[in-house]
Coordinates of C-alpha atoms and ligand atoms in Angstrom, one line a residue:
X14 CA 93.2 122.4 -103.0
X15 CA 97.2 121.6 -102.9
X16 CA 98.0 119.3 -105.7
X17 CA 101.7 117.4 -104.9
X18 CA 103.8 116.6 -107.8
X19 CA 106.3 114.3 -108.5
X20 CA 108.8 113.6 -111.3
X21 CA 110.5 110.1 -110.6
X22 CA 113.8 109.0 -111.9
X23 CA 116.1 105.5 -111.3
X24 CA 117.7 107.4 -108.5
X25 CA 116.4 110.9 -108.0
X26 CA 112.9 112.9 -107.2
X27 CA 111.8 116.0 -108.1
X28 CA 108.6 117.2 -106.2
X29 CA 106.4 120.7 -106.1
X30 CA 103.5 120.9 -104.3
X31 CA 101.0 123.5 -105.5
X32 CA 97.8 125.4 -104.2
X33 CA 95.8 125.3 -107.0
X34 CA 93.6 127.9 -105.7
X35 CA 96.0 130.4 -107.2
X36 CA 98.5 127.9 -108.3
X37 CA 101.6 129.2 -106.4
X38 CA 104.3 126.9 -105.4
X39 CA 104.3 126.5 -101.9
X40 CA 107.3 124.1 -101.9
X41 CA 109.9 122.4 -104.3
X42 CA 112.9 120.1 -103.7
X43 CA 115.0 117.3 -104.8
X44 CA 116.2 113.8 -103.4
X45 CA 119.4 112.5 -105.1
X46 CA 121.4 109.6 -105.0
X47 CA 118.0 107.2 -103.5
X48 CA 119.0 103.8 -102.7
X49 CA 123.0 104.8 -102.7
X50 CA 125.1 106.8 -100.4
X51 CA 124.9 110.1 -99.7
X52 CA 121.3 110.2 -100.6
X53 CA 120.3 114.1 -99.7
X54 CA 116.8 115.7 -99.8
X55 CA 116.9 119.7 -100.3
X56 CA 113.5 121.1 -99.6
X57 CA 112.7 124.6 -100.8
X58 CA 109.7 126.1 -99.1
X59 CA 108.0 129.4 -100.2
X60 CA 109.2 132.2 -97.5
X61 CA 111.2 129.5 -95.9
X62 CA 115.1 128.9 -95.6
X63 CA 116.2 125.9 -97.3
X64 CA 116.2 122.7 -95.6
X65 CA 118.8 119.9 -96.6
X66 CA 119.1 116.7 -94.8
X67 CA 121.8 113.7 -96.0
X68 CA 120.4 110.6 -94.7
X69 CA 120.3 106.9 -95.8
X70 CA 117.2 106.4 -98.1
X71 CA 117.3 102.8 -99.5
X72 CA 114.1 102.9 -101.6
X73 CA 111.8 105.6 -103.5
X74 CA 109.0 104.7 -100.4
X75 CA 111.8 106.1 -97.9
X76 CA 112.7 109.3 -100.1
X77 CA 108.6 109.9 -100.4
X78 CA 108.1 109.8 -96.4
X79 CA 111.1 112.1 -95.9
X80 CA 109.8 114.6 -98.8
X81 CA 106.1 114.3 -96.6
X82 CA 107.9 114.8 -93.3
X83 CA 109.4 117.8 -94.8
X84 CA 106.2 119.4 -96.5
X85 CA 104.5 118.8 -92.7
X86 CA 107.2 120.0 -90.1
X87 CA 106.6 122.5 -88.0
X88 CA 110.0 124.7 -88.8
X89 CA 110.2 123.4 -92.6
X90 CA 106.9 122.6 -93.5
X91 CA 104.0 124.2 -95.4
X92 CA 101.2 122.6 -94.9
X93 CA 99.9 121.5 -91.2
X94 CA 98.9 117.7 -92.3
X95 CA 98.7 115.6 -95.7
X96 CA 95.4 115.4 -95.0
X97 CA 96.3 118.9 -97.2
X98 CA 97.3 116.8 -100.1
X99 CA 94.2 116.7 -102.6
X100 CA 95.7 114.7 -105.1
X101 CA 99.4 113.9 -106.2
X102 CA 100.3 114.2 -109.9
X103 CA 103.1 111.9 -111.8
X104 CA 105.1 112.4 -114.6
X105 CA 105.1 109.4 -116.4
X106 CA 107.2 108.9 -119.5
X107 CA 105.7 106.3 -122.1
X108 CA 101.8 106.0 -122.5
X109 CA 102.9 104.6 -125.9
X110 CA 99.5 104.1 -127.4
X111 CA 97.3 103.4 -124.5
X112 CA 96.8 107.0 -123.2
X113 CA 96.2 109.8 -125.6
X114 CA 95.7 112.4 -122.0
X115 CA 96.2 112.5 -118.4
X116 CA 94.7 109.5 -116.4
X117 CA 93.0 108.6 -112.5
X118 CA 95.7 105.8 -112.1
X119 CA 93.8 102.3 -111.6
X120 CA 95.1 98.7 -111.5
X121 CA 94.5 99.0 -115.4
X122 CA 96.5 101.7 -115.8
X123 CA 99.4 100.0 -113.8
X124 CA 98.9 96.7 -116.1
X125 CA 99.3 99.4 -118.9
X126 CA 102.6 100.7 -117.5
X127 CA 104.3 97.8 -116.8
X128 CA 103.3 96.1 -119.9
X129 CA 105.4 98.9 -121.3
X130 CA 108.2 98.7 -119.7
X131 CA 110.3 97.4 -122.9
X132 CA 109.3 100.7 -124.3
X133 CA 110.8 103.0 -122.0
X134 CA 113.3 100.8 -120.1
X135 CA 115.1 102.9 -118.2
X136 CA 112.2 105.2 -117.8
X137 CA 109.0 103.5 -116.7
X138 CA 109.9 101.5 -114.0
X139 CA 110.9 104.5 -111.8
X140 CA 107.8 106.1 -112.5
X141 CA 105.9 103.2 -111.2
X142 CA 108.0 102.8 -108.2
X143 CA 107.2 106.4 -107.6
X144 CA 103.1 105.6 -107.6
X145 CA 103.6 102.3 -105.5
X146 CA 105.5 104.2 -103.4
X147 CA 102.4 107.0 -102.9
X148 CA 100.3 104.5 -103.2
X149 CA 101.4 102.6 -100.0
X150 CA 101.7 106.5 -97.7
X151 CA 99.0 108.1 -98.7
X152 CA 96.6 105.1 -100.1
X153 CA 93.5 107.2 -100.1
X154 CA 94.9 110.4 -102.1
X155 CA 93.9 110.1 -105.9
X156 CA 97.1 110.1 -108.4
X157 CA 96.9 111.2 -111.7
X158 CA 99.1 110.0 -114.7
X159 CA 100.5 112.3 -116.9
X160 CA 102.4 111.2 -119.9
X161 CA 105.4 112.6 -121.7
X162 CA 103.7 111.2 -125.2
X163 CA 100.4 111.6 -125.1
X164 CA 100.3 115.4 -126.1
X165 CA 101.7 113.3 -129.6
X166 CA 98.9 111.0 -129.6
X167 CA 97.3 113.2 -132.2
X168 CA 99.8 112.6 -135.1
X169 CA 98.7 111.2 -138.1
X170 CA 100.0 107.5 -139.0
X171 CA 101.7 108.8 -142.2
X172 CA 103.8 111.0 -139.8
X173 CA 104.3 108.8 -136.9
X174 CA 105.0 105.1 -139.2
X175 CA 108.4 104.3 -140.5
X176 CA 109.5 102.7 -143.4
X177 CA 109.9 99.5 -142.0
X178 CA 107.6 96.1 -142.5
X179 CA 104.3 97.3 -140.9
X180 CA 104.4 94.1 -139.1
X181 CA 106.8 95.7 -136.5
X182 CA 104.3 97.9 -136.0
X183 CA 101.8 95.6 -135.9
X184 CA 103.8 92.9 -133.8
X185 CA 106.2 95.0 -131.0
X186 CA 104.2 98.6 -131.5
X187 CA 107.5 100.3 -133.2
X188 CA 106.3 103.7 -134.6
X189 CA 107.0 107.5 -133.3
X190 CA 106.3 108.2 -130.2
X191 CA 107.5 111.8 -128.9
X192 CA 108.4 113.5 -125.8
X193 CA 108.8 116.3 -124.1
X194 CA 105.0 116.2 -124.9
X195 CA 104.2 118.4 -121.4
X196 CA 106.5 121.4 -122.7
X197 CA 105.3 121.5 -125.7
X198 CA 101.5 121.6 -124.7
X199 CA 102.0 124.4 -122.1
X200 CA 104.3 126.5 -124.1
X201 CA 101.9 126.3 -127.3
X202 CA 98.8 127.4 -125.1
X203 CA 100.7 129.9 -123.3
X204 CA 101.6 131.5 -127.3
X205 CA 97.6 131.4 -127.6
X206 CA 97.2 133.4 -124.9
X207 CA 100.4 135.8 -125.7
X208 CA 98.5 136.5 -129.1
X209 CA 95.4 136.8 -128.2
X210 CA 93.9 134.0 -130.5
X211 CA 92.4 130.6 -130.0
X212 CA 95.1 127.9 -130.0
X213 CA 92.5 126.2 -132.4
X214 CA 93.2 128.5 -135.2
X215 CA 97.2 129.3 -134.7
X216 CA 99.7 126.9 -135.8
X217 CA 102.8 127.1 -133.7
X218 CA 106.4 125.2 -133.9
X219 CA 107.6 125.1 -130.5
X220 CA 111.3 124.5 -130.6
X221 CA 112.1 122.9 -127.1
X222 CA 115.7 123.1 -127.2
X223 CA 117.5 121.9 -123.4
X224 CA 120.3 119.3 -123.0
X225 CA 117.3 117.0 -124.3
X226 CA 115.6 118.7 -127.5
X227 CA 112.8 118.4 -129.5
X228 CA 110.7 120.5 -131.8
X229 CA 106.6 119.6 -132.7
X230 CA 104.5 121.0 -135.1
X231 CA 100.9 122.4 -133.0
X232 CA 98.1 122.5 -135.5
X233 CA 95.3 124.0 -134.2
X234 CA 96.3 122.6 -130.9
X235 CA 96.5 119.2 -131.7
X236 CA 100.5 118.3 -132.2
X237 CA 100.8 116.8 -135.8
X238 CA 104.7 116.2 -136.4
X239 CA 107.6 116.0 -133.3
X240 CA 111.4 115.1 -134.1
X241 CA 111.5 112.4 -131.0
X242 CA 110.6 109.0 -132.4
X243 CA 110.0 105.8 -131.1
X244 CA 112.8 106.7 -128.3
X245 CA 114.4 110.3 -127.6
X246 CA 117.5 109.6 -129.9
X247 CA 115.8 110.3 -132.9
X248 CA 115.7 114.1 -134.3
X249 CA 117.9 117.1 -133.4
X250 CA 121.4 116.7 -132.6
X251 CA 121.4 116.9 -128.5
X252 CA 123.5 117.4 -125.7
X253 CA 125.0 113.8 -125.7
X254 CA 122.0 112.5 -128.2
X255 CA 123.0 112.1 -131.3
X256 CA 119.5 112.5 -133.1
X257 CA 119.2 111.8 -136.7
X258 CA 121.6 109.7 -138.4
X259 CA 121.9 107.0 -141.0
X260 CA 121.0 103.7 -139.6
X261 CA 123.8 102.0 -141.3
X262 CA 126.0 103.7 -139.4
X263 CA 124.9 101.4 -136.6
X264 CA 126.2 98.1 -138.1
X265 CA 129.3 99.9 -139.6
X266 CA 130.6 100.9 -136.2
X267 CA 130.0 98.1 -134.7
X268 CA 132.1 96.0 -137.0
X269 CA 134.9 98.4 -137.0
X270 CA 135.4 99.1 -133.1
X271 CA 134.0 95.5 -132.2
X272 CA 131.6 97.2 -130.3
X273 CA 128.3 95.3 -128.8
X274 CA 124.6 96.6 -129.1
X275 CA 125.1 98.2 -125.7
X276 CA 128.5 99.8 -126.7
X277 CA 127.1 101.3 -130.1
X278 CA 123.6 102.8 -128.1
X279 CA 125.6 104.2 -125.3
X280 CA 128.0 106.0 -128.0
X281 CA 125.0 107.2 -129.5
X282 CA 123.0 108.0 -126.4
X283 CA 125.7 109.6 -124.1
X284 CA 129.2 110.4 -126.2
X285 CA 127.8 112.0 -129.5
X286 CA 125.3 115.3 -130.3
X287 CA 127.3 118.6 -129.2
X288 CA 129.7 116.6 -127.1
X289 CA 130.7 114.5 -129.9
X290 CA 131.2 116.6 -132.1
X291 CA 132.9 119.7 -130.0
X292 CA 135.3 117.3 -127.5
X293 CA 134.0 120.2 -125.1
X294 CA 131.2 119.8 -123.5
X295 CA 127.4 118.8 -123.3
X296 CA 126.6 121.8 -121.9
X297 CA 125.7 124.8 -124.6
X298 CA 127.3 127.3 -122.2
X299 CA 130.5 125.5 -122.2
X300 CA 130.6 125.3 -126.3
X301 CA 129.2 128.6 -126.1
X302 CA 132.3 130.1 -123.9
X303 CA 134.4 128.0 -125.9
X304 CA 133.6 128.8 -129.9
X305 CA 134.4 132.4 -128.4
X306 CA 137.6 131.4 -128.0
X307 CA 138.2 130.3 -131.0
X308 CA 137.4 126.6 -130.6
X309 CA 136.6 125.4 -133.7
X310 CA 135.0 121.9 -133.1
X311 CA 132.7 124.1 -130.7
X312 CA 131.5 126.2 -133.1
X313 CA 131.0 123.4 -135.5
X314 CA 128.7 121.7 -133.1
X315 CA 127.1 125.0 -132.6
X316 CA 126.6 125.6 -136.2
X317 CA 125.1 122.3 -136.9
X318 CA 122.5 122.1 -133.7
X319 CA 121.4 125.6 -135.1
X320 CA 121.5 124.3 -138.3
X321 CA 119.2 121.6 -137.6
X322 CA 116.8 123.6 -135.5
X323 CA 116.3 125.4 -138.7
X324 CA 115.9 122.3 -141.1
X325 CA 113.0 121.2 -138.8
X326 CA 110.7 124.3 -138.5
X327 CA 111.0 124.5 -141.9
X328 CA 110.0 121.0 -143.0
X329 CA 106.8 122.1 -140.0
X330 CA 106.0 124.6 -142.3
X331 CA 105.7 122.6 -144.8
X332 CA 103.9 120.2 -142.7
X333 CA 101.3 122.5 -141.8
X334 CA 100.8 124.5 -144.7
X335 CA 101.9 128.1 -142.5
X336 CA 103.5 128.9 -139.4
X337 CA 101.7 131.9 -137.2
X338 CA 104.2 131.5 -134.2
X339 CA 107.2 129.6 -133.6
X340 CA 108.3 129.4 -129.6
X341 CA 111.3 129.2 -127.9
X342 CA 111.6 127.7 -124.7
X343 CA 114.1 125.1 -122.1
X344 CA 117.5 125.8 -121.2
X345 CA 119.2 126.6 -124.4
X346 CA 115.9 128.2 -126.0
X347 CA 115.1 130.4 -123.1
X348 CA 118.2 131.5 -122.5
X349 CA 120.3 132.0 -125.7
X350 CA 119.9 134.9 -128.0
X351 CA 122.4 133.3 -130.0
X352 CA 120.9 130.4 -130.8
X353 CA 117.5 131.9 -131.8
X354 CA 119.2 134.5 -133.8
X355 CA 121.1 132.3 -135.6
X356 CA 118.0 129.7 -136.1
X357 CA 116.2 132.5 -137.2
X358 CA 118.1 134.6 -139.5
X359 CA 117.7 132.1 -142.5
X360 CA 114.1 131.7 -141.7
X361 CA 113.5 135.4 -143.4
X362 CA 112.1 133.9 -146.3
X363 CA 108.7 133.6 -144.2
X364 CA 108.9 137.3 -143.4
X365 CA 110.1 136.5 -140.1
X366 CA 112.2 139.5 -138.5
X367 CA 114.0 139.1 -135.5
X368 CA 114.4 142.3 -133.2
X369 CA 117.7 141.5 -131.8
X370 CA 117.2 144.3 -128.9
X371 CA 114.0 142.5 -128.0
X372 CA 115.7 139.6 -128.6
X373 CA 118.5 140.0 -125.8
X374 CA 115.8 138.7 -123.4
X375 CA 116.4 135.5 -121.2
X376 CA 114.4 133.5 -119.0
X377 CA 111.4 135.7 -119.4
X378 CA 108.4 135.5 -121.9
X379 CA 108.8 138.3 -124.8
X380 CA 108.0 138.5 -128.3
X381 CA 111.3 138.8 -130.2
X382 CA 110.0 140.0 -133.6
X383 CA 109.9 143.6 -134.9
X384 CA 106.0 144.6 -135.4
X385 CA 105.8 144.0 -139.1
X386 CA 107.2 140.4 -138.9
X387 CA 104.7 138.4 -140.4
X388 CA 105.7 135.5 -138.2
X389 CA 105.8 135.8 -134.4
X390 CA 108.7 134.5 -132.6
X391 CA 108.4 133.6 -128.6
X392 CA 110.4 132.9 -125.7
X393 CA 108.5 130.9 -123.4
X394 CA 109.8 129.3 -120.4
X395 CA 108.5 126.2 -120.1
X396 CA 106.5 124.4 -116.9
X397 CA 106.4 120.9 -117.3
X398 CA 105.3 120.7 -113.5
X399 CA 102.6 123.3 -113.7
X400 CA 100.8 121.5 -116.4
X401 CA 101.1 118.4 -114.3
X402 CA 99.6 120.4 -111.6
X403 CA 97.1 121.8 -114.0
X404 CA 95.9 118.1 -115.5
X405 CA 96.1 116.6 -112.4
X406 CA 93.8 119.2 -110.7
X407 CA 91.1 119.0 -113.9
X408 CA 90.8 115.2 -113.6
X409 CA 89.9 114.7 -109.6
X410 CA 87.6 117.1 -110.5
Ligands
ADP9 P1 117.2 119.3 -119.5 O1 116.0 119.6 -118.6 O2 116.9 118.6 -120.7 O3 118.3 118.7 -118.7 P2 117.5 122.2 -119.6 O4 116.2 122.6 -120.2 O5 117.7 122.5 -118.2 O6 117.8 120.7 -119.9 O7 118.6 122.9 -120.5 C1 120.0 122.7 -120.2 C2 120.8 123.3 -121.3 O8 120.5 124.7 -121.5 C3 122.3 123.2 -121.1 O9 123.0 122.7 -122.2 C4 122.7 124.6 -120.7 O10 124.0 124.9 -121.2 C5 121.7 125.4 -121.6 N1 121.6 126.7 -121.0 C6 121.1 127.1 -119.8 N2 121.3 128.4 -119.6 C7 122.0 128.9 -120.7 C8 122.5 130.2 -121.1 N3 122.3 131.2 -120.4 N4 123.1 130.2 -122.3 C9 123.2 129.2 -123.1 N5 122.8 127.9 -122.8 C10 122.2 127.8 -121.6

């Protein structure tokens, strides 16, 4: 059974489509820049060259047909007909508190989505273009929903309310939220199954750590604490996010630079975090190269994302009473010893010890810890789209 999978954005689509009989890949591929010019598909089979093709796409439906014509063609394809296509799985970003797991999409469900839209503005209504868009080529192919913040559907309402009148909550629904909710489910059960134990009896911090970045305390499976909030701004200190900050700063800056509502949220959205703060670079390999050098501001922004990355698993600790694992995974946490050595190194007072030669590793799962740390510490790579594939799969079941 192949089960296609599709991440939609405003003007970009990222697609897998997997056999789930052994859940191998048998093609991946991007369309960028759908409904501008210079749209471009690149389509990756498995044991195939790369295929790229630049051609108007004015809508998401046109992008969709093109990725199909691909996955069928007879030089670039891999699969004879979409008759092949058991099922196609969507990353959806806001559930908000209608879906608490993967769902069969419905007209309900689609009510559900676009009612919240104000939730997830920019986010939503791409992924619903992307199932209309399905929807009308392959009308008789079940699609699965599979939500960003569900996996955080599980917090208690002391940790997910803010200290704001409950009648916002009440009225407009304003409470945490989380993300990245995928990641951290697949990494957590993968650190079950690295340790040998039941995910039901571990509890894991898993430190997703990319350009967007997020941590979330696992109790027994169930996530119990995440640093998103209502929206992805709140937290760690991100590529261009800024994360936590005092509230009043909001006002304060709009007064002084005369800035509007959207002015202040794009600052805070796309000009502050590591950028903001090194002049550099959103890119942790560019503050990286640059701290080297001697850049100051870089390693400033260094110090304080590390610095907060620590802040947060400790607080988790505290949230869960214990840490058995914490996980490393995403750009940033796959790939950099740096970072985890340096997040790690004042977390010693949990009898956590780092084995920096095991810890050199990148990209690959390991175990960094020396064998008498009494806290295990994992890199993980994350696979958002394989847990799609996975929860899709389960629910046409
Ligand atoms: P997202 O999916 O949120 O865009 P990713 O998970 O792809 O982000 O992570 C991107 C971040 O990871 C970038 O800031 C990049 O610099 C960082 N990254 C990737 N590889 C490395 C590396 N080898 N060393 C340091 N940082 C890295």
């Amino acid at each position: 059974m192949n089960v296609f999978i599709i991440n939609c954005g405003s003007s970009s689509l990222k697609y897998q489509l997997f056999n789930m009989l052994d859940e191998s890949v048998l093609a991946k591929g991007l369309v960028e820049r759908i409904g501008l010019d210079g749209a471009k598909l690149s389509h990756c089979p498995n044991n195939k060259d790369r295929y790229e093709i630049e051609t108007e796409m004015p809508d998401h439906v046109k992008a969709i047909e093109l990725v199909l014509a691909a996955l069928v063609d007879e030089v670039h394809g891999v699969i004879d007909s979409m008759d092949k296509i058991s099922a196609i799985g969507h990353r959806v970003v806001h559930g908000a508190e209608d879906f608490s797991g993967s769902v069969l999409i419905n007209d309900k469900v689609m009510q559900s989505l676009i009612d919240n839209i104000s939730l997830a503005p920019l986010h939503n209504p791409p992924n619903i273009m992307g199932i209309e868009a399905c929807k009308k080529l392959m009308p008789s192919v079940p699609q699965v929903g599979v939500f960003d913040t569900a996996f955080h559907q599980t917090l208690p309402k002391h940790a997910y309310l803010y200290g704001i009148p409950y009648e916002f909550y009440q009225k407009y629904k304003v409470r945490k939220y989380g993300f990245h909710g995928t990641s951290h489910k697949y990494v957590a059960q993968r650190a079950a199954a690295m340790l040998g134990k039941p995910i039901e009896k571990l509890k894991i911090i898993t430190c997703h750590l990319g350009n967007g970045a997020s941590i979330c305390a696992v109790d027994g499976g169930k996530s119990i604490e995440t640093s998103m909030g209502f929206t992805p701004l709140e937290g760690l200190m991100m590529g261009t996010r800024s994360g936590d900050i005092d509230p009043a700063i909001v006002s304060f800056l709009m007064k002084k630079e005369g800035w509007s509502l959207e002015e202040v949220s794009n600052v805070l959205n796309k000009r502050s975090g590591v950028l903001g703060i090194s002049g550099v670079s959103s890119d942790f390999r560019d503050i990286e190269i640059a701290a080297e050098k001697g850049n100051e501001r870089a390693q400033l922004a260094l110090d304080r994302f590390d610095y907060m990355v620590k802040k947060f698993i400790g607080s988790y600790v505290a949230a869960m009473n214990g840490v058995d694992a914490i996980v490393f995974t995403a750009g940033l946490g796959e790939n950099s010893p740096e970072t985890r050595y340096d997040v790690c190194k004042g977390l010693t007072y949990l009898g956590l010890e780092i084995d920096t030669d095991k810890n050199a590793v990148r990209g690959k799962e390991a175990d960094i810890t020396t064998d008498s740390s009494r806290v295990r510490v994992l890199v993980i790579p994350t696979n958002e789209e394989l847990m799609i594939a996975r929860e899709t799969y389960e629910i046409v079941q």
